[in-house]
Amino acid sequence: PYDVLIVGGGPAGAAAAIYAARKGIRTGLISENFGGQVSDTMGIENMISMPYTEGPKLVAQMEQHVKEYDVEIITDQRAVGIREGGYVELDLASEATLRSRSVILATGARWRELSVPGEQEYRNKGVAYCPHCDGPFYKGKRVAVIGGGNSGIEAAIDLAGIVEHVTVLEFADSLKADDVLQRKAESLSNIDIICNAQTTEVVGDGKRVTGLHYTHRATGESHLLEVAGIFVQIGLIPNSEWLRDSDIKLSRFGEIEIDERGATSIPGVFAAGDVTTEPYKQIVIAMGAGSTAALSAFDHLIRTPDP
Ligand code: FAD
């Protein structure tokens, strides 16, 4: 069995692997891929100490750093269940079972997509999912935010301070965001809010987004909105479906509930990064959380006899 088994190869998993291996304990990392969401990212400007980097480059550096240590990396494998039984047992889709004295869950999350024509083609070319990450790329430009829930209205308020103008498109006939956020957004002169708006297509010039088409659901009329950027804010889905039948406690949004040490509801099982209740989903935060979880796992190991 492993001393620490990490599930997920994004920034949280990579950081956990390095921190665990540096304790000289038997460390494994299983994941569907190495890099996680960072593999899908182009420009990154908030990786502290690197004013600018790109996703694939950061992934290569993370992988190289993990490989400096004695970590057993198993990729192309998906975890499908976790059980407690002396050791923690992790079931894989391949039907193998791995055993470990402690486990760190770092399976991340994925942005809910619009699923309209043009969205995939213009991903990272005007279609964005993270205002903290990509907002400054649209300085002085017109953008749209799709989604009028808390994250959409927070994004609109955030972007209004950077870009020239923000149009919020909400599918329903009213916004779902908290009143205080709605009032703040309404007070800003460069935010327009359109309800009953169904986005139907992302359009561009072949290189970058130039706008989007939406249908007004009440009138049935179709409109073209000219924007340089489209921030899709219709939900971040934690990759925790596989834990639903386990004893790991999830929040009502499906996020793994953790305490300040990264501990979950199963002793010896820790979690880190975007799959958890951590409110801010960012690379440096996931790396910090992965490090915390590994130190907590080590702390658990030195206090718990080997079964
Ligand atoms: P993830 O990166 O999601 O990694 C999860 C890992 O778990 C993956 O390797 C996945 O394959 C694996 N996995 C999932 N389920 C299973 C399973 N059942 N079994 C085995 N393995 C599994 N943040 C910034 O700080 N700056 C940015 O500029 C930035 N830009 C972004 C741009 C885009 C387009 C996106 C999508 C995100 C961006 N983010 C950015 C957010 C950042 O990428 C995430 O916060 C960060 O990657 C979270 O790390 P994580 O390790 O928790 O999860």
Short mmCIF file of C-alpha atoms and ligand atoms in Angstrom, two decimals:
data_model
loop_
_atom_site.label_atom_id
_atom_site.label_comp_id
_atom_site.label_asym_id
_atom_site.label_seq_id
_atom_site.Cartn_x
_atom_site.Cartn_y
_atom_site.Cartn_z
CA PRO A 1 0.00 0.00 0.00
CA TYR A 2 0.91 3.64 -0.43
CA ASP A 3 1.41 6.05 2.46
CA VAL A 4 -0.22 8.84 0.45
CA LEU A 5 -2.24 8.32 -2.72
CA ILE A 6 -3.24 11.43 -4.63
CA VAL A 7 -6.18 11.40 -7.03
CA GLY A 8 -5.88 14.09 -9.72
CA GLY A 9 -2.98 15.53 -11.68
CA GLY A 10 -3.80 19.27 -11.73
CA PRO A 11 -2.03 21.96 -9.68
CA ALA A 12 -3.51 20.70 -6.39
CA GLY A 13 -2.44 17.09 -7.04
CA ALA A 14 1.02 18.10 -8.28
CA ALA A 15 1.67 20.25 -5.20
CA ALA A 16 0.40 17.49 -2.88
CA ALA A 17 2.71 14.94 -4.59
CA ILE A 18 5.79 17.14 -4.14
CA TYR A 19 5.03 17.94 -0.49
CA ALA A 20 4.30 14.29 0.33
CA ALA A 21 7.33 12.86 -1.48
CA ARG A 22 9.61 15.36 0.26
CA LYS A 23 8.67 13.62 3.54
CA GLY A 24 10.24 10.41 2.24
CA ILE A 25 6.95 8.50 2.32
CA ARG A 26 5.59 6.21 -0.39
CA THR A 27 3.61 8.52 -2.67
CA GLY A 28 1.42 7.66 -5.64
CA LEU A 29 -0.57 9.91 -7.99
CA ILE A 30 -3.34 8.53 -10.15
CA SER A 31 -5.15 10.69 -12.65
CA GLU A 32 -6.99 10.72 -15.94
CA ASN A 33 -4.37 13.16 -17.23
CA PHE A 34 -1.54 15.32 -15.99
CA GLY A 35 -2.17 19.07 -15.87
CA GLY A 36 -5.92 19.33 -15.35
CA GLN A 37 -7.58 22.60 -16.36
CA VAL A 38 -4.18 24.25 -16.81
CA SER A 39 -3.78 22.18 -20.00
CA ASP A 40 -6.80 24.06 -21.44
CA THR A 41 -5.48 27.52 -20.53
CA MET A 42 -3.58 29.90 -22.77
CA GLY A 43 -2.17 33.03 -21.12
CA ILE A 44 -1.65 32.95 -17.35
CA GLU A 45 -0.70 36.23 -15.66
CA ASN A 46 -1.37 35.44 -12.00
CA MET A 47 1.05 32.60 -11.30
CA ILE A 48 3.06 34.52 -8.71
CA SER A 49 6.74 35.02 -9.67
CA MET A 50 5.94 34.37 -13.36
CA PRO A 51 4.51 37.58 -14.87
CA TYR A 52 3.40 35.58 -17.89
CA THR A 53 3.24 31.91 -18.75
CA GLU A 54 1.06 29.59 -20.82
CA GLY A 55 -0.91 26.55 -19.72
CA PRO A 56 1.00 23.84 -21.62
CA LYS A 57 4.33 25.30 -20.46
CA LEU A 58 3.23 25.39 -16.82
CA VAL A 59 1.96 21.79 -17.09
CA ALA A 60 5.35 20.65 -18.45
CA GLN A 61 7.12 22.43 -15.58
CA MET A 62 4.77 20.95 -12.97
CA GLU A 63 5.33 17.47 -14.37
CA GLN A 64 9.10 17.92 -14.45
CA HIS A 65 9.05 19.17 -10.85
CA VAL A 66 6.98 16.18 -9.63
CA LYS A 67 9.34 13.81 -11.48
CA GLU A 68 12.29 15.20 -9.50
CA TYR A 69 10.84 13.08 -6.66
CA ASP A 70 10.04 9.48 -6.14
CA VAL A 71 6.34 9.63 -7.02
CA GLU A 72 4.60 6.73 -8.76
CA ILE A 73 2.54 8.46 -11.44
CA ILE A 74 -0.30 6.48 -12.99
CA THR A 75 -2.20 8.38 -15.71
CA ASP A 76 -5.11 7.38 -17.97
CA GLN A 77 -6.87 5.95 -14.94
CA ARG A 78 -10.16 7.11 -13.48
CA ALA A 79 -11.17 6.65 -9.85
CA VAL A 80 -14.74 5.44 -9.44
CA GLY A 81 -15.11 4.82 -5.71
CA ILE A 82 -13.49 5.16 -2.31
CA ARG A 83 -13.94 2.99 0.79
CA GLU A 84 -12.62 2.87 4.30
CA GLY A 85 -11.43 -0.48 5.59
CA GLY A 86 -8.21 -0.30 7.62
CA TYR A 87 -6.47 1.13 4.61
CA VAL A 88 -8.36 3.53 2.37
CA GLU A 89 -9.34 1.63 -0.78
CA LEU A 90 -9.63 3.39 -4.12
CA ASP A 91 -11.49 1.64 -6.93
CA LEU A 92 -10.47 2.41 -10.51
CA ALA A 93 -12.54 2.18 -13.67
CA SER A 94 -10.08 -0.50 -14.82
CA GLU A 95 -11.46 -2.61 -11.91
CA ALA A 96 -8.16 -2.46 -10.03
CA THR A 97 -8.19 -1.37 -6.37
CA LEU A 98 -5.36 0.66 -4.85
CA ARG A 99 -4.76 0.74 -1.10
CA SER A 100 -3.22 3.56 0.85
CA ARG A 101 -2.83 4.73 4.45
CA SER A 102 -4.04 8.18 3.38
CA VAL A 103 -5.63 9.67 0.26
CA ILE A 104 -5.76 13.21 -1.14
CA LEU A 105 -8.68 13.96 -3.45
CA ALA A 106 -7.79 16.62 -6.03
CA THR A 107 -10.09 15.86 -8.95
CA GLY A 108 -10.84 19.49 -9.77
CA ALA A 109 -13.85 20.88 -11.57
CA ARG A 110 -15.11 21.82 -15.02
CA TRP A 111 -16.97 24.88 -16.26
CA ARG A 112 -20.48 24.27 -17.52
CA GLU A 113 -20.48 25.10 -21.20
CA LEU A 114 -23.10 26.88 -23.30
CA SER A 115 -23.01 24.11 -25.91
CA VAL A 116 -23.74 26.46 -28.81
CA PRO A 117 -21.99 26.66 -32.20
CA GLY A 118 -18.73 28.62 -32.07
CA GLU A 119 -18.06 28.09 -28.36
CA GLN A 120 -15.37 25.42 -28.83
CA GLU A 121 -13.86 27.09 -31.89
CA TYR A 122 -13.34 30.37 -30.00
CA ARG A 123 -12.40 28.94 -26.60
CA ASN A 124 -9.37 30.99 -25.39
CA LYS A 125 -9.94 33.26 -28.43
CA GLY A 126 -12.60 35.37 -26.81
CA VAL A 127 -14.65 32.71 -25.02
CA ALA A 128 -13.49 32.70 -21.39
CA TYR A 129 -14.67 31.11 -18.16
CA CYS A 130 -12.60 32.85 -15.48
CA PRO A 131 -12.89 36.63 -14.97
CA HIS A 132 -10.03 36.74 -12.40
CA CYS A 133 -7.81 35.11 -15.01
CA ASP A 134 -8.82 36.63 -18.31
CA GLY A 135 -10.52 39.94 -17.36
CA PRO A 136 -7.40 42.11 -17.89
CA PHE A 137 -7.01 40.76 -21.46
CA TYR A 138 -10.18 42.73 -22.35
CA LYS A 139 -9.12 46.11 -20.98
CA GLY A 140 -11.00 48.88 -22.81
CA LYS A 141 -13.14 46.40 -24.82
CA ARG A 142 -16.83 45.42 -24.81
CA VAL A 143 -17.66 42.03 -23.32
CA ALA A 144 -20.67 39.87 -22.49
CA VAL A 145 -21.23 37.81 -19.36
CA ILE A 146 -23.57 34.88 -19.80
CA GLY A 147 -25.42 34.02 -16.60
CA GLY A 148 -27.12 36.23 -14.04
CA GLY A 149 -26.45 34.17 -10.91
CA ASN A 150 -23.99 35.23 -8.22
CA SER A 151 -20.93 34.29 -10.25
CA GLY A 152 -22.22 36.08 -13.37
CA ILE A 153 -23.07 39.31 -11.55
CA GLU A 154 -19.81 39.19 -9.54
CA ALA A 155 -17.98 38.76 -12.85
CA ALA A 156 -19.86 41.71 -14.40
CA ILE A 157 -19.00 43.99 -11.45
CA ASP A 158 -15.36 42.83 -11.53
CA LEU A 159 -15.09 43.30 -15.32
CA ALA A 160 -16.86 46.70 -15.28
CA GLY A 161 -13.77 48.12 -13.56
CA ILE A 162 -11.48 46.90 -16.34
CA VAL A 163 -13.36 46.76 -19.63
CA GLU A 164 -15.30 49.46 -21.48
CA HIS A 165 -18.74 47.87 -21.23
CA VAL A 166 -20.39 44.69 -19.96
CA THR A 167 -23.68 43.18 -21.14
CA VAL A 168 -25.11 40.47 -18.89
CA LEU A 169 -27.36 37.92 -20.60
CA GLU A 170 -29.65 35.92 -18.33
CA PHE A 171 -31.76 33.07 -19.71
CA ALA A 172 -34.56 33.37 -17.12
CA ASP A 173 -36.89 36.35 -16.79
CA SER A 174 -35.04 37.68 -13.72
CA LEU A 175 -31.57 37.56 -12.19
CA LYS A 176 -30.78 34.87 -9.64
CA ALA A 177 -27.94 36.77 -7.93
CA ASP A 178 -28.20 38.13 -4.35
CA ASP A 179 -29.99 41.51 -4.11
CA VAL A 180 -26.88 43.30 -2.89
CA LEU A 181 -24.98 42.20 -6.01
CA GLN A 182 -27.87 43.16 -8.31
CA ARG A 183 -28.04 46.64 -6.75
CA LYS A 184 -24.29 47.08 -7.14
CA ALA A 185 -24.44 46.01 -10.81
CA GLU A 186 -27.41 48.30 -11.51
CA SER A 187 -25.48 51.24 -10.00
CA LEU A 188 -22.64 50.87 -12.52
CA SER A 189 -23.18 52.89 -15.70
CA ASN A 190 -21.24 50.51 -17.96
CA ILE A 191 -23.28 47.36 -17.18
CA ASP A 192 -26.44 46.48 -19.13
CA ILE A 193 -28.56 43.52 -18.10
CA ILE A 194 -30.79 41.65 -20.54
CA CYS A 195 -33.09 38.94 -19.15
CA ASN A 196 -34.92 36.30 -21.19
CA ALA A 197 -31.88 36.10 -23.46
CA GLN A 198 -30.92 32.74 -24.90
CA THR A 199 -27.46 32.72 -26.43
CA THR A 200 -27.60 30.76 -29.67
CA GLU A 201 -24.21 31.20 -31.33
CA VAL A 202 -20.72 32.59 -30.78
CA VAL A 203 -19.45 34.39 -33.89
CA GLY A 204 -15.99 35.52 -34.91
CA ASP A 205 -13.69 36.39 -37.78
CA GLY A 206 -11.91 33.04 -37.80
CA LYS A 207 -9.25 34.26 -35.36
CA ARG A 208 -11.19 35.88 -32.51
CA VAL A 209 -14.70 36.41 -31.19
CA THR A 210 -16.54 39.38 -32.68
CA GLY A 211 -19.93 38.84 -31.07
CA LEU A 212 -22.78 36.52 -30.25
CA HIS A 213 -26.34 35.90 -31.34
CA TYR A 214 -29.11 35.65 -28.80
CA THR A 215 -32.84 35.18 -29.03
CA HIS A 216 -35.12 37.21 -26.79
CA ARG A 217 -37.33 34.47 -25.35
CA ALA A 218 -40.34 36.75 -24.79
CA THR A 219 -40.44 38.32 -28.28
CA GLY A 220 -38.73 35.56 -30.25
CA GLU A 221 -36.52 38.18 -31.91
CA SER A 222 -32.92 37.38 -32.72
CA HIS A 223 -30.16 39.91 -31.98
CA LEU A 224 -26.46 40.28 -32.66
CA LEU A 225 -24.37 41.64 -29.77
CA GLU A 226 -20.92 42.85 -30.83
CA VAL A 227 -18.34 41.98 -28.16
CA ALA A 228 -14.66 41.04 -28.06
CA GLY A 229 -15.06 38.65 -25.13
CA ILE A 230 -17.70 36.30 -23.75
CA PHE A 231 -17.45 35.17 -20.12
CA VAL A 232 -19.51 32.05 -19.57
CA GLN A 233 -20.68 31.99 -15.94
CA ILE A 234 -23.33 29.30 -15.81
CA GLY A 235 -21.71 27.06 -13.23
CA LEU A 236 -18.58 25.26 -12.15
CA ILE A 237 -19.19 21.54 -11.70
CA PRO A 238 -16.96 19.72 -9.19
CA ASN A 239 -15.59 16.36 -10.42
CA SER A 240 -17.11 14.57 -7.44
CA GLU A 241 -19.92 12.51 -9.01
CA TRP A 242 -17.90 9.37 -8.27
CA LEU A 243 -18.00 10.16 -4.51
CA ARG A 244 -21.79 10.43 -4.22
CA ASP A 245 -22.21 6.90 -2.85
CA SER A 246 -19.21 7.16 -0.53
CA ASP A 247 -18.94 8.41 3.06
CA ILE A 248 -17.23 11.62 1.85
CA LYS A 249 -19.47 14.52 2.82
CA LEU A 250 -20.31 16.81 -0.10
CA SER A 251 -21.92 20.27 0.00
CA ARG A 252 -25.23 20.88 -1.77
CA PHE A 253 -23.19 21.97 -4.79
CA GLY A 254 -21.31 18.67 -4.80
CA GLU A 255 -18.08 20.12 -3.43
CA ILE A 256 -16.07 18.05 -0.95
CA GLU A 257 -16.42 19.63 2.49
CA ILE A 258 -13.02 20.26 4.07
CA ASP A 259 -11.73 21.98 7.17
CA GLU A 260 -8.76 24.37 7.34
CA ARG A 261 -6.39 21.38 7.24
CA GLY A 262 -7.99 19.90 4.15
CA ALA A 263 -9.55 17.03 6.14
CA THR A 264 -12.74 15.41 4.79
CA SER A 265 -15.36 13.42 6.68
CA ILE A 266 -13.29 10.18 6.38
CA PRO A 267 -10.22 10.02 8.67
CA GLY A 268 -7.06 9.83 6.56
CA VAL A 269 -8.78 11.25 3.48
CA PHE A 270 -7.96 14.85 2.60
CA ALA A 271 -8.97 17.02 -0.34
CA ALA A 272 -7.67 20.10 -2.12
CA GLY A 273 -8.36 22.48 -4.99
CA ASP A 274 -11.38 23.14 -7.17
CA VAL A 275 -13.25 19.98 -6.11
CA THR A 276 -13.57 21.30 -2.54
CA THR A 277 -15.57 23.98 -0.72
CA GLU A 278 -12.60 26.37 -1.09
CA PRO A 279 -14.39 29.47 -2.40
CA TYR A 280 -11.75 30.71 -4.86
CA LYS A 281 -10.80 28.44 -7.75
CA GLN A 282 -7.31 29.46 -8.88
CA ILE A 283 -3.99 27.80 -9.65
CA VAL A 284 -1.96 29.26 -6.78
CA ILE A 285 -4.80 28.56 -4.36
CA ALA A 286 -5.07 24.94 -5.54
CA MET A 287 -1.29 24.55 -5.15
CA GLY A 288 -1.44 25.95 -1.61
CA ALA A 289 -4.36 23.67 -0.76
CA GLY A 290 -2.55 20.60 -2.17
CA SER A 291 0.46 21.42 -0.01
CA THR A 292 -1.77 21.82 3.06
CA ALA A 293 -3.47 18.48 2.37
CA ALA A 294 -0.10 16.68 2.03
CA LEU A 295 1.21 18.12 5.29
CA SER A 296 -2.05 17.10 6.98
CA ALA A 297 -1.76 13.59 5.54
CA PHE A 298 1.78 13.33 6.92
CA ASP A 299 0.57 14.56 10.29
CA HIS A 300 -2.15 11.88 10.20
CA LEU A 301 0.38 9.14 9.31
CA ILE A 302 2.75 9.89 12.20
CA ARG A 303 -0.14 9.71 14.66
CA THR A 304 -1.86 6.60 13.27
CA PRO A 305 -0.48 3.08 13.52
CA ASP A 306 -0.07 1.17 10.24
CA PRO A 307 -3.10 -1.17 9.94
P1 FAD B 1 -7.89 20.51 -12.06
O1 FAD B 1 -6.94 21.42 -12.70
O2 FAD B 1 -9.31 20.50 -12.53
O3 FAD B 1 -7.29 19.03 -12.14
C1 FAD B 1 -8.04 17.91 -11.78
C2 FAD B 1 -7.33 16.64 -12.20
O4 FAD B 1 -8.06 15.52 -11.72
C3 FAD B 1 -7.19 16.43 -13.70
O5 FAD B 1 -5.90 15.92 -13.96
C4 FAD B 1 -8.26 15.38 -14.03
O6 FAD B 1 -7.92 14.60 -15.15
C5 FAD B 1 -8.23 14.56 -12.78
N1 FAD B 1 -9.48 13.82 -12.49
C6 FAD B 1 -10.74 14.30 -12.42
N2 FAD B 1 -11.60 13.33 -12.06
C7 FAD B 1 -10.87 12.20 -11.89
C8 FAD B 1 -11.17 10.84 -11.51
N3 FAD B 1 -12.41 10.43 -11.19
N4 FAD B 1 -10.14 9.96 -11.44
C9 FAD B 1 -8.86 10.34 -11.74
N5 FAD B 1 -8.51 11.60 -12.09
C10 FAD B 1 -9.51 12.51 -12.16
N6 FAD B 1 -6.48 29.85 -12.71
C11 FAD B 1 -5.52 30.79 -12.49
O7 FAD B 1 -5.04 30.91 -11.36
N7 FAD B 1 -5.08 31.58 -13.52
C12 FAD B 1 -5.55 31.49 -14.79
O8 FAD B 1 -5.14 32.24 -15.68
C13 FAD B 1 -6.55 30.50 -15.06
N8 FAD B 1 -7.11 30.38 -16.28
C14 FAD B 1 -8.01 29.39 -16.52
C15 FAD B 1 -8.50 29.23 -17.82
C16 FAD B 1 -9.37 28.21 -18.12
C17 FAD B 1 -9.85 28.04 -19.54
C18 FAD B 1 -9.81 27.32 -17.07
C19 FAD B 1 -10.75 26.19 -17.39
C20 FAD B 1 -9.36 27.51 -15.76
C21 FAD B 1 -8.46 28.55 -15.47
N9 FAD B 1 -7.98 28.76 -14.17
C22 FAD B 1 -7.00 29.69 -13.96
C23 FAD B 1 -8.44 27.94 -13.03
C24 FAD B 1 -7.40 26.86 -12.68
O9 FAD B 1 -7.04 26.16 -13.86
C25 FAD B 1 -7.97 25.90 -11.63
O10 FAD B 1 -8.32 26.63 -10.47
C26 FAD B 1 -6.96 24.82 -11.24
O11 FAD B 1 -6.52 24.09 -12.36
C27 FAD B 1 -7.56 23.86 -10.21
O12 FAD B 1 -6.63 22.86 -9.94
P2 FAD B 1 -7.07 21.43 -9.38
O13 FAD B 1 -5.80 20.66 -9.26
O14 FAD B 1 -7.91 21.60 -8.18
O15 FAD B 1 -8.01 20.78 -10.48
#
